[in-house]
PDB file of C-alpha atoms in Angstrom:
ATOM      1  CA  THR A   1       7.433  41.456  14.110  1.00 35.00           C
ATOM      2  CA  ILE A   2       5.571  40.758  17.350  1.00 36.00           C
ATOM      3  CA  THR A   3       6.397  43.259  20.037  1.00 40.00           C
ATOM      4  CA  PRO A   4       5.988  42.685  23.791  1.00 40.00           C
ATOM      5  CA  GLY A   5       3.172  45.214  23.836  1.00 44.00           C
ATOM      6  CA  ALA A   6       1.278  43.633  20.982  1.00 44.00           C
ATOM      7  CA  THR A   7      -2.472  43.424  21.385  1.00 43.00           C
ATOM      8  CA  PRO A   8      -4.735  40.572  20.225  1.00 44.00           C
ATOM      9  CA  GLY A   9      -5.878  42.793  17.389  1.00 44.00           C
ATOM     10  CA  SER A  10      -2.326  43.387  16.187  1.00 45.00           C
ATOM     11  CA  LEU A  11      -1.616  39.632  16.245  1.00 48.00           C
ATOM     12  CA  LEU A  12      -4.595  38.812  14.028  1.00 47.00           C
ATOM     13  CA  PRO A  13      -2.785  39.397  10.688  1.00 52.00           C
ATOM     14  CA  VAL A  14       0.068  37.129  11.827  1.00 59.00           C
ATOM     15  CA  VAL A  15      -2.376  34.370  12.752  1.00 56.00           C
ATOM     16  CA  ILE A  16      -4.232  34.714   9.440  1.00 55.00           C
ATOM     17  CA  ILE A  17      -0.975  34.525   7.451  1.00 65.00           C
ATOM     18  CA  ALA A  18       0.180  31.460   9.414  1.00 68.00           C
ATOM     19  CA  VAL A  19      -3.135  29.663   8.916  1.00 63.00           C
ATOM     20  CA  GLY A  20      -3.161  30.592   5.229  1.00 62.00           C
ATOM     21  CA  ALA A  21       0.364  29.242   4.750  1.00 70.00           C
ATOM     22  CA  PHE A  22      -0.571  25.962   6.438  1.00 69.00           C
ATOM     23  CA  LEU A  23      -3.721  25.601   4.327  1.00 66.00           C
ATOM     24  CA  PHE A  24      -1.646  26.252   1.209  1.00 68.00           C
ATOM     25  CA  LEU A  25       0.701  23.452   2.273  1.00 70.00           C
ATOM     26  CA  VAL A  26      -2.223  21.079   2.777  1.00 67.00           C
ATOM     27  CA  ALA A  27      -3.713  21.968  -0.606  1.00 67.00           C
ATOM     28  CA  PHE A  28      -0.320  21.557  -2.283  1.00 65.00           C
ATOM     29  CA  VAL A  29       0.155  18.098  -0.793  1.00 63.00           C
ATOM     30  CA  GLY A  30      -3.358  17.127  -1.871  1.00 62.00           C
ATOM     31  CA  CYS A  31      -2.724  18.317  -5.427  1.00 63.00           C
ATOM     32  CA  CYS A  32       0.570  16.456  -5.593  1.00 64.00           C
ATOM     33  CA  GLY A  33      -1.116  13.301  -4.392  1.00 59.00           C
ATOM     34  CA  ALA A  34      -3.764  13.658  -7.084  1.00 57.00           C
ATOM     35  CA  CYS A  35      -1.190  13.902  -9.892  1.00 57.00           C
ATOM     36  CA  LYS A  36      -1.027  11.198 -12.519  1.00 48.00           C
ATOM     37  CA  GLU A  37       0.861   7.995 -11.966  1.00 47.00           C
ATOM     38  CA  ASN A  38       3.358   9.109 -14.611  1.00 44.00           C
ATOM     39  CA  TYR A  39       4.790  11.629 -12.203  1.00 46.00           C
ATOM     40  CA  TYR A  40       4.711   9.677  -8.964  1.00 49.00           C
ATOM     41  CA  SER A  41       5.121   6.050  -8.068  1.00 52.00           C
ATOM     42  CA  LYS A  42       2.340   4.304  -6.196  1.00 54.00           C
ATOM     43  CA  ARG A  43       4.375   4.454  -3.015  1.00 57.00           C
ATOM     44  CA  ASP A  44       4.970   8.206  -3.324  1.00 58.00           C
ATOM     45  CA  SER A  45       1.332   8.849  -4.181  1.00 59.00           C
ATOM     46  CA  ARG A  46       0.182   6.810  -1.193  1.00 64.00           C
ATOM     47  CA  SER A  47       2.547   8.747   1.063  1.00 71.00           C
ATOM     48  CA  LEU A  48       1.250  12.099  -0.194  1.00 68.00           C
ATOM     49  CA  HIS A  49      -2.353  11.061   0.314  1.00 66.00           C
ATOM     50  CA  LEU A  50      -1.537   9.955   3.844  1.00 74.00           C
ATOM     51  CA  GLN A  51       0.125  13.298   4.548  1.00 75.00           C
ATOM     52  CA  PHE A  52      -2.904  15.098   3.145  1.00 73.00           C
ATOM     53  CA  ALA A  53      -5.239  13.093   5.391  1.00 76.00           C
ATOM     54  CA  ILE A  54      -3.029  13.743   8.427  1.00 81.00           C
ATOM     55  CA  PHE A  55      -2.808  17.490   7.768  1.00 79.00           C
ATOM     56  CA  LEU A  56      -6.558  17.702   7.232  1.00 77.00           C
ATOM     57  CA  SER A  57      -7.133  15.789  10.465  1.00 81.00           C
ATOM     58  CA  LEU A  58      -4.855  18.215  12.311  1.00 81.00           C
ATOM     59  CA  ILE A  59      -6.795  21.183  10.957  1.00 78.00           C
ATOM     60  CA  MET A  60     -10.081  19.634  12.047  1.00 78.00           C
ATOM     61  CA  LEU A  61      -8.702  18.887  15.519  1.00 80.00           C
ATOM     62  CA  VAL A  62      -7.491  22.480  15.862  1.00 77.00           C
ATOM     63  CA  GLU A  63     -10.913  23.766  14.810  1.00 73.00           C
ATOM     64  CA  VAL A  64     -12.643  21.518  17.347  1.00 75.00           C
ATOM     65  CA  ALA A  65     -10.189  22.568  20.056  1.00 75.00           C
ATOM     66  CA  ALA A  66     -10.718  26.239  19.187  1.00 71.00           C
ATOM     67  CA  ALA A  67     -14.498  25.805  19.324  1.00 70.00           C
ATOM     68  CA  ILE A  68     -14.307  24.090  22.718  1.00 74.00           C
ATOM     69  CA  ALA A  69     -11.887  26.706  24.040  1.00 72.00           C
ATOM     70  CA  GLY A  70     -14.128  29.485  22.763  1.00 68.00           C
ATOM     71  CA  TYR A  71     -17.101  27.998  24.590  1.00 70.00           C
ATOM     72  CA  VAL A  72     -15.221  27.280  27.816  1.00 74.00           C
ATOM     73  CA  PHE A  73     -13.511  30.662  27.936  1.00 74.00           C
ATOM     74  CA  ARG A  74     -16.375  32.738  26.547  1.00 72.00           C
ATOM     75  CA  ASP A  75     -16.751  34.622  29.830  1.00 76.00           C
ATOM     76  CA  LYS A  76     -13.000  35.188  29.945  1.00 79.00           C
ATOM     77  CA  VAL A  77     -13.125  36.679  26.456  1.00 76.00           C
ATOM     78  CA  ILE A  78     -15.819  39.140  27.514  1.00 82.00           C
ATOM     79  CA  SER A  79     -13.821  39.962  30.640  1.00 85.00           C
ATOM     80  CA  GLU A  80     -10.683  40.666  28.598  1.00 85.00           C
ATOM     81  CA  PHE A  81     -12.700  42.747  26.152  1.00 86.00           C
ATOM     82  CA  ASN A  82     -14.098  44.747  29.064  1.00 90.00           C
ATOM     83  CA  LYS A  83     -10.591  45.374  30.385  1.00 90.00           C
ATOM     84  CA  ASP A  84      -9.258  46.362  26.966  1.00 90.00           C
ATOM     85  CA  PHE A  85     -12.243  48.595  26.240  1.00 92.00           C
ATOM     86  CA  ARG A  86     -11.758  50.473  29.505  1.00 92.00           C
ATOM     87  CA  GLN A  87      -8.050  50.828  28.788  1.00 91.00           C
ATOM     88  CA  GLN A  88      -8.792  52.299  25.377  1.00 92.00           C
ATOM     89  CA  MET A  89     -11.272  54.681  26.973  1.00 93.00           C
ATOM     90  CA  GLN A  90      -8.386  56.094  29.018  1.00 92.00           C
ATOM     91  CA  ASN A  91      -6.607  56.938  25.753  1.00 91.00           C
ATOM     92  CA  TYR A  92      -9.681  58.519  24.188  1.00 92.00           C
ATOM     93  CA  PRO A  93      -8.868  62.176  24.974  1.00 89.00           C
ATOM     94  CA  GLN A  94      -5.244  61.945  23.770  1.00 89.00           C
ATOM     95  CA  ASN A  95      -5.395  59.518  20.838  1.00 86.00           C
ATOM     96  CA  ASN A  96      -7.426  60.410  17.753  1.00 88.00           C
ATOM     97  CA  HIS A  97      -7.103  56.904  16.300  1.00 90.00           C
ATOM     98  CA  THR A  98      -8.492  55.336  19.475  1.00 90.00           C
ATOM     99  CA  ALA A  99     -11.234  57.942  19.577  1.00 92.00           C
ATOM    100  CA  LEU A 100     -12.298  57.101  16.027  1.00 93.00           C
ATOM    101  CA  ILE A 101     -12.465  53.373  16.809  1.00 93.00           C
ATOM    102  CA  LEU A 102     -14.479  53.820  20.003  1.00 94.00           C
ATOM    103  CA  ASP A 103     -16.779  56.339  18.355  1.00 95.00           C
ATOM    104  CA  ARG A 104     -17.450  53.922  15.517  1.00 94.00           C
ATOM    105  CA  MET A 105     -18.193  51.089  17.943  1.00 93.00           C
ATOM    106  CA  GLN A 106     -20.555  53.222  19.997  1.00 95.00           C
ATOM    107  CA  GLU A 107     -22.394  54.416  16.919  1.00 94.00           C
ATOM    108  CA  ASP A 108     -22.658  50.970  15.330  1.00 93.00           C
ATOM    109  CA  PHE A 109     -23.760  49.154  18.484  1.00 94.00           C
ATOM    110  CA  LYS A 110     -25.773  52.057  19.900  1.00 94.00           C
ATOM    111  CA  CYS A 111     -24.009  51.930  23.245  1.00 95.00           C
ATOM    112  CA  CYS A 112     -22.069  54.256  25.519  1.00 95.00           C
ATOM    113  CA  GLY A 113     -19.117  53.494  27.769  1.00 94.00           C
ATOM    114  CA  ALA A 114     -18.039  50.081  29.020  1.00 94.00           C
ATOM    115  CA  ALA A 115     -20.725  49.323  31.636  1.00 93.00           C
ATOM    116  CA  ASN A 116     -22.874  52.393  30.925  1.00 94.00           C
ATOM    117  CA  TYR A 117     -22.656  56.059  29.982  1.00 94.00           C
ATOM    118  CA  THR A 118     -21.400  57.139  33.433  1.00 93.00           C
ATOM    119  CA  ASP A 119     -18.006  55.583  32.659  1.00 93.00           C
ATOM    120  CA  TRP A 120     -17.214  58.611  30.519  1.00 93.00           C
ATOM    121  CA  GLU A 121     -17.572  61.041  33.418  1.00 86.00           C
ATOM    122  CA  LYS A 122     -14.437  59.557  34.986  1.00 85.00           C
ATOM    123  CA  ILE A 123     -12.539  59.810  31.703  1.00 89.00           C
ATOM    124  CA  LEU A 124     -13.613  63.242  30.505  1.00 85.00           C
ATOM    125  CA  MET A 125     -13.651  64.638  34.059  1.00 80.00           C
ATOM    126  CA  VAL A 126     -16.848  66.531  33.314  1.00 81.00           C
ATOM    127  CA  THR A 127     -20.361  65.884  34.591  1.00 80.00           C
ATOM    128  CA  LYS A 128     -23.077  65.451  31.969  1.00 85.00           C
ATOM    129  CA  ARG A 129     -20.521  64.940  29.212  1.00 91.00           C
ATOM    130  CA  VAL A 130     -20.158  61.959  26.891  1.00 94.00           C
ATOM    131  CA  PRO A 131     -18.692  61.571  23.400  1.00 95.00           C
ATOM    132  CA  ASP A 132     -21.027  62.688  20.658  1.00 95.00           C
ATOM    133  CA  SER A 133     -21.065  59.104  19.387  1.00 95.00           C
ATOM    134  CA  CYS A 134     -23.226  58.187  22.391  1.00 96.00           C
ATOM    135  CA  CYS A 135     -26.077  60.324  21.099  1.00 96.00           C
ATOM    136  CA  VAL A 136     -29.136  58.801  19.481  1.00 95.00           C
ATOM    137  CA  ASN A 137     -28.841  61.412  16.734  1.00 95.00           C
ATOM    138  CA  VAL A 138     -25.152  62.205  16.395  1.00 94.00           C
ATOM    139  CA  THR A 139     -24.423  65.892  15.938  1.00 94.00           C
ATOM    140  CA  GLN A 140     -21.466  67.997  17.000  1.00 93.00           C
ATOM    141  CA  GLY A 141     -21.713  68.881  20.686  1.00 92.00           C
ATOM    142  CA  CYS A 142     -24.744  66.677  21.341  1.00 94.00           C
ATOM    143  CA  GLY A 143     -22.899  64.918  24.183  1.00 93.00           C
ATOM    144  CA  ILE A 144     -22.562  68.110  26.236  1.00 92.00           C
ATOM    145  CA  ASN A 145     -25.225  68.646  28.919  1.00 91.00           C
ATOM    146  CA  PHE A 146     -27.257  65.869  27.352  1.00 92.00           C
ATOM    147  CA  ASN A 147     -30.739  64.704  28.213  1.00 92.00           C
ATOM    148  CA  MET A 148     -30.987  61.030  29.118  1.00 92.00           C
ATOM    149  CA  LYS A 149     -33.483  60.354  26.360  1.00 93.00           C
ATOM    150  CA  ASP A 150     -31.039  61.698  23.782  1.00 94.00           C
ATOM    151  CA  ILE A 151     -28.186  59.249  24.439  1.00 95.00           C
ATOM    152  CA  HIS A 152     -27.649  55.503  24.510  1.00 95.00           C
ATOM    153  CA  THR A 153     -27.232  54.476  28.134  1.00 93.00           C
ATOM    154  CA  GLU A 154     -26.370  50.780  27.783  1.00 93.00           C
ATOM    155  CA  GLY A 155     -22.701  49.818  27.982  1.00 94.00           C
ATOM    156  CA  CYS A 156     -20.812  48.529  24.956  1.00 94.00           C
ATOM    157  CA  VAL A 157     -19.391  45.453  26.692  1.00 92.00           C
ATOM    158  CA  GLU A 158     -22.818  43.960  27.338  1.00 90.00           C
ATOM    159  CA  ARG A 159     -24.208  45.085  23.989  1.00 91.00           C
ATOM    160  CA  ILE A 160     -21.322  43.646  21.981  1.00 89.00           C
ATOM    161  CA  GLY A 161     -21.316  40.516  24.152  1.00 84.00           C
ATOM    162  CA  SER A 162     -24.993  39.978  23.340  1.00 83.00           C
ATOM    163  CA  TRP A 163     -24.273  40.489  19.652  1.00 85.00           C
ATOM    164  CA  LEU A 164     -21.513  37.878  19.762  1.00 78.00           C
ATOM    165  CA  ARG A 165     -23.748  35.376  21.541  1.00 75.00           C
ATOM    166  CA  ASN A 166     -26.454  35.884  18.918  1.00 73.00           C
ATOM    167  CA  LYS A 167     -23.930  35.217  16.157  1.00 74.00           C
ATOM    168  CA  MET A 168     -22.563  32.067  17.768  1.00 69.00           C
ATOM    169  CA  LEU A 169     -25.219  29.877  16.119  1.00 67.00           C
ATOM    170  CA  VAL A 170     -24.189  31.086  12.663  1.00 72.00           C
ATOM    171  CA  VAL A 171     -20.514  30.527  13.460  1.00 69.00           C
ATOM    172  CA  ALA A 172     -21.248  27.053  14.832  1.00 69.00           C
ATOM    173  CA  ALA A 173     -23.239  26.110  11.718  1.00 72.00           C
ATOM    174  CA  ALA A 174     -20.435  27.327   9.454  1.00 73.00           C
ATOM    175  CA  ALA A 175     -17.867  25.405  11.497  1.00 71.00           C
ATOM    176  CA  LEU A 176     -19.945  22.219  11.237  1.00 73.00           C
ATOM    177  CA  GLY A 177     -20.204  22.657   7.478  1.00 76.00           C
ATOM    178  CA  ILE A 178     -16.447  23.105   7.127  1.00 77.00           C
ATOM    179  CA  ALA A 179     -15.774  20.146   9.422  1.00 76.00           C
ATOM    180  CA  PHE A 180     -18.110  17.974   7.321  1.00 80.00           C
ATOM    181  CA  VAL A 181     -16.180  18.834   4.150  1.00 79.00           C
ATOM    182  CA  GLU A 182     -12.899  18.102   5.920  1.00 76.00           C
ATOM    183  CA  VAL A 183     -14.172  14.725   7.125  1.00 81.00           C
ATOM    184  CA  LEU A 184     -15.138  13.871   3.542  1.00 81.00           C
ATOM    185  CA  GLY A 185     -11.646  14.857   2.412  1.00 77.00           C
ATOM    186  CA  ILE A 186     -10.078  12.611   5.046  1.00 77.00           C
ATOM    187  CA  ILE A 187     -12.330   9.685   4.092  1.00 83.00           C
ATOM    188  CA  PHE A 188     -11.622  10.061   0.366  1.00 77.00           C
ATOM    189  CA  ALA A 189      -7.877  10.339   0.992  1.00 72.00           C
ATOM    190  CA  CYS A 190      -7.920   7.186   3.118  1.00 78.00           C
ATOM    191  CA  CYS A 191      -9.954   5.367   0.465  1.00 79.00           C
ATOM    192  CA  LEU A 192      -7.403   6.336  -2.170  1.00 70.00           C
ATOM    193  CA  VAL A 193      -4.572   5.071   0.010  1.00 68.00           C
ATOM    194  CA  LYS A 194      -6.385   1.778   0.480  1.00 74.00           C
ATOM    195  CA  SER A 195      -7.031   1.500  -3.257  1.00 72.00           C
ATOM    196  CA  ILE A 196      -3.389   2.189  -4.078  1.00 64.00           C
ATOM    197  CA  ARG A 197      -2.275  -0.449  -1.614  1.00 65.00           C
ATOM    198  CA  SER A 198      -4.552  -2.986  -3.252  1.00 67.00           C
ATOM    199  CA  GLY A 199      -3.017  -2.275  -6.644  1.00 58.00           C
ATOM    200  CA  TYR A 200      -5.354   0.447  -7.942  1.00 48.00           C
ATOM    201  CA  GLU A 201      -3.666   2.487 -10.650  1.00 47.00           C
ATOM    202  CA  VAL A 202      -3.988   6.240 -10.139  1.00 44.00           C
ATOM    203  CA  MET A 203      -5.216   7.806 -13.352  1.00 44.00           C
TER     204      MET A 203
END
């Protein structure tokens, strides 16, 4: 159930399930269309192949639209991430689950705070105090009265944003590969429809 206070992260499983269900439907239609002539008439088989081609085209269009939207709104995504990250920082002292997530992010990306390490002074209300996960070598209490050389000073928003930009080429290449396979599927489905119309008997 989607609640009014749902976050993008909490909606991800719903989106994945919906996409998976749609892909299952497309695959099912494709399999039905590929069945032997004994089970389906030429007209039914042609109709199923057309549906398969249409569904596959819709998926490809959605992927292209998502890629374009991701590029156009890339700055908006970073802005929303910045806002959400700062909001989660406010919950850090009271919420252990949030603290674990932020600590893991800061350790993995070697960053501290949203813009920089000074963001934590406003949250923890203590000067020279950051979470231990900001330390270069994480040990208990290392974030208290720290030396600058012993902590990561760069903010997580910029660091994670840079990481995402570096990964965009890989994502784009994967998307192109998937789109190429989908185009082949559409072409083959259309060829089958044309063959059926011209009297080709589906084996």
